Amino acid sequence: MAGGDVLTTLSRDELEAEVLRLRAILDRAGIEPGSVGTPVDAASPDGARDLAAALDASRTALAQSEARQRAIFDSAVDVAMIVTDLDGTVTNWNSGAERAMGWTGAEMRGQGVDRIFAPEDRAQGCVPREMRQALRDGRASDDRWHLRKDGERFWASSELMPLRDGGGGPIGFVKILRDRTGEHLAGIALRAVEDRYRLAARATNDAIWDWDLATDAVLWNEALARSYGYALAGVAPTGAWWIARIHPDDRDRIERSIHAVIDGTATSWTDEYRFCRADGSYAPVLDRGHVIRDAEGRAVRMIGAMLDLTGLREAETALRASEERFRTILDTVEAAFAIVEVKFDADDRPVDYRFVEANPAFEREAGVNLRGKWVTEFAPDLEPFWFETYGRVARTREPTTFESYAEAFKRWFDVRAVPVGQPDDRQIAIIFNDVTARRDAEERLRASEALARENVERVQLALAAGAIIGTWHWDIPADRFTVDEGFARAFGLDPALGREGIPLAQIVAPVHPDDQAALAAAMNEAIARGGAYAHQYRVRRADGHYSWIEANGRVDHGPDGTPLSFPGVLLDVEERRTVEQERDRAIAQLRALAGTLEQRVSERTAELMQAEEQLRQSQKMEAVGQLTGGLAHDFNNLLAGISGSLELMNARIGQGRLAEIDKYMVAAQGATRRAAALTHRLLAFSRRQTLDPKATDVNALIGGMTELIQRTVGPSVQIDTVCLPDLWPALVDPSQLENALLNLCINARDAMPDGGRITIETGHRRIDRPAAQRQDMPEGHYLALAVSDTGTGMPPEVIAKAFDPFFTTKPLGQGTGLGLSMIYGFAKQSGGQVRIHSKEGEGTTVSIYLPRHRGAAERDEAPAEQGLRPIAEAGETVLVVDDEPTVRMLVADVLGDLGYTAIEAADGGGGLSVLQSDARIDLLVTDVGLPGGLNGRQMADAARVSRPHLKVLFITGFAENALLSNGQLEPGMAVLTKPFAVDVLATRIRELIGA
């Protein structure tokens, strides 16, 4: 239908309203109403047609304007444009809004515009408030956070403007947003940096300066006033003012160094100098600056900070002083201190620890320089407890304090362990004290207290039984007796006075007059000498009768010998005195009746005792005679062989018959070895032999001797060995142990004349304190070597004498009684014990107990090298000290063959003179027993004062044990028993000097 047809159907009022509406549209489109035709009368038919034509032209122009506006609206992709109605419902949504917020136009049309606002803004009514402001002011601007479709926030600047109709009435709103998130965040960051700079410049003690190199203007922060005393208002803001305050001796250097940076290409500058404070003093400072350059690389600005080093320097000085004091304390304190690093295995178990630091007290306790060493290097058998405890402190960082016994050191330690350093360092500090003496004292105190409790219990039992009728305690300096009720009753005293204290004069008043002098003498004698006191006397009771009592007490003296206290008890001896008087009368009568008989019995008894003593002396002399006769016989045979061989060798050499010399030499050497073995047996019997203890595998020693023992005891005796696997080593002379084992097996064979079985057994034994006291040996761990037989056994009276010298059960001429005595002497000398268990008819077991050695057994030494080849280095010198010229000559010749220079001395004084001189001495070879009052050990000890690393070889045929520290030689010392083979002597010399 044509537009005219439509309009013809409208009333006049409707046509006029339509014209007004079209004019409003044309106004908004920027079209003048007259441009589409002249005014018409809409009521006439021609006017209606004209109006219709005008309307069509207006619609065409409006469509073109709307298309142009839509094109602009949709092409603004960098600006979000949102059109809403008056209620805030979205009616249009451009591509810029879709790009900025993610929703499409289809998704947003019909939705509330508050959807793009943050929840807190919606809750505060920001959307209606903006609409009211836009209607009132024509526009509303804001900057706030908005929401995207995915919930992300973005910062936007926006404007809200109202849309109005032709009459000026509002019909909706248009909102234009621009995403400003980047600028907003950058502004926040910049403000934060500026705030931090202002706070840092205000809070720091560094004097911060900003130097404009073009104008020479310098700005300072407030620290210039706080640290150096300059008020900012009075400071000239120039670089010249700053340079002028630098110490004259530092000024040229600083100017050169700072201008070298400014004029060069570097960007940073650092130097130290002295800066003048406002009071005229100089502060050491560390100044750092950063150069800012323009695009051409020219320095335009320099910003820096000046740090006052006064406090740091004072702290460093104090720290050095503190470290020196701390080091002095550590070096002088008696408490041991160390820092250790704990080592963990792959399973995080502590397995070792290394000493990072240790004070001298710690090293004295350990006996070795510990720095850098692992504890397993010098204490391989240290108990796992120490690793676990130190590892726990290193791992958990929790300190601990404990007391523990270290078996490796044989001592008790009070230990405090605390973590130090960083957790990953696994380091702890150890502070400990050797409390062995205190623990021993506490143990003795506990034993003493136990004994005291037992004594108190016995006293209480005695009081309950009536054996003790009272007790007292006398404070001698104060002369006050405190007594119990029993004592008070016995002396007829008031018990209340006894509790308060009574003087001696009041105590002795009830004593019988005839007994007072003797009582005073006994008490004075006890007070003068101290110790135990006992005296009997009569005392008057409350009923007036006298009765006999016995006073038993003890006088205790102070350290200066002053008598302090006199405690004691009273015993009722009235009945005992009566019995004793009756006994004395009966004895007197008996003696009177049998005086002559007693005299005869006494004389006969004396005769029998004299005869018994003569018999014992005769038996001893007989045994000594047997011994000396046998020794004389053996030594004569040996000396005949040696003397004869030497004479024949001399004769054959004179005759030139050298081919026959070897057999005489072999004969003489064999006789010498037998004589040495006989001498060693005598020394073992006397317990004065010189032992050569080594860490010995006793199981291996038994295995090596089994065949020899079997041949010795014969085929009628079966040998069984029961050796404990993993047997502890023993520190013992292996040759003497072999000799003892062989002797025990021979004794066992002799106890089985018809054959039998010998069992050799080894095992471990823990000897506790009671057992150690019974068996006369130290408490501890022992290796036991037992030899058992199935022979005749021994009665108790024989066992009691078995270790006595010269005692033997064998027929005359078949034994001297030295075998078991020698074994006993060897075991005791080795720190052990020997015990016999036997029953008649069942057999005997002899057990040798040897202390456990904590360490590995030594391997058998390789045979000595044959021949003496020179090995000495130039100038190596050996001092030989022996009072026997032949021995000196022999040793000097051996040394000469080895290439050493030998110096000889005949006694200890002469040897010590050489050792105290400046002469070079690489080894001391000395006898132990020397004439002149200074033995070999004393000479060596005196020499080691000035020559602490002097090596010493003792050569001795007889030596007291004390001279060799109970068989334990110090490092760098060795012993060689005379007589000795020349090749053995050479080997020992080479080993000691080459060690």
Short mmCIF file of C-alpha atoms in Angstrom, two decimals, residues 47 59 69 78 101 133 217 351 452 470 482 622 676 692 697 711 726 771 775 792 872 895 912 970 977:
data_model
loop_
_atom_site.label_atom_id
_atom_site.label_comp_id
_atom_site.label_asym_id
_atom_site.label_seq_id
_atom_site.Cartn_x
_atom_site.Cartn_y
_atom_site.Cartn_z
CA GLY A 47 -1.73 17.92 0.95
CA ARG A 59 12.35 7.85 5.80
CA GLN A 69 25.65 5.81 12.55
CA ASP A 78 38.87 0.00 20.38
CA MET A 101 34.33 -7.93 27.63
CA GLN A 133 24.26 11.92 37.66
CA ALA A 217 73.27 20.42 42.23
CA VAL A 351 78.22 -43.74 60.89
CA ALA A 452 76.40 -47.41 106.60
CA GLY A 470 72.39 -46.88 124.43
CA THR A 482 73.92 -35.90 123.00
CA GLU A 622 115.70 -80.31 99.04
CA ALA A 676 118.19 -68.95 76.66
CA ASP A 692 107.01 -59.02 74.16
CA ASP A 697 94.86 -64.67 67.52
CA ARG A 711 103.39 -85.69 69.11
CA ASP A 726 85.30 -64.71 66.17
CA ALA A 771 83.79 -62.57 90.70
CA GLN A 775 89.48 -64.41 91.78
CA THR A 792 92.91 -88.61 88.19
CA ALA A 872 121.73 -46.51 56.51
CA LEU A 895 125.57 -51.34 63.09
CA LEU A 912 122.66 -39.49 79.02
CA GLU A 970 105.55 -46.39 74.59
CA THR A 977 115.75 -60.30 75.02
#
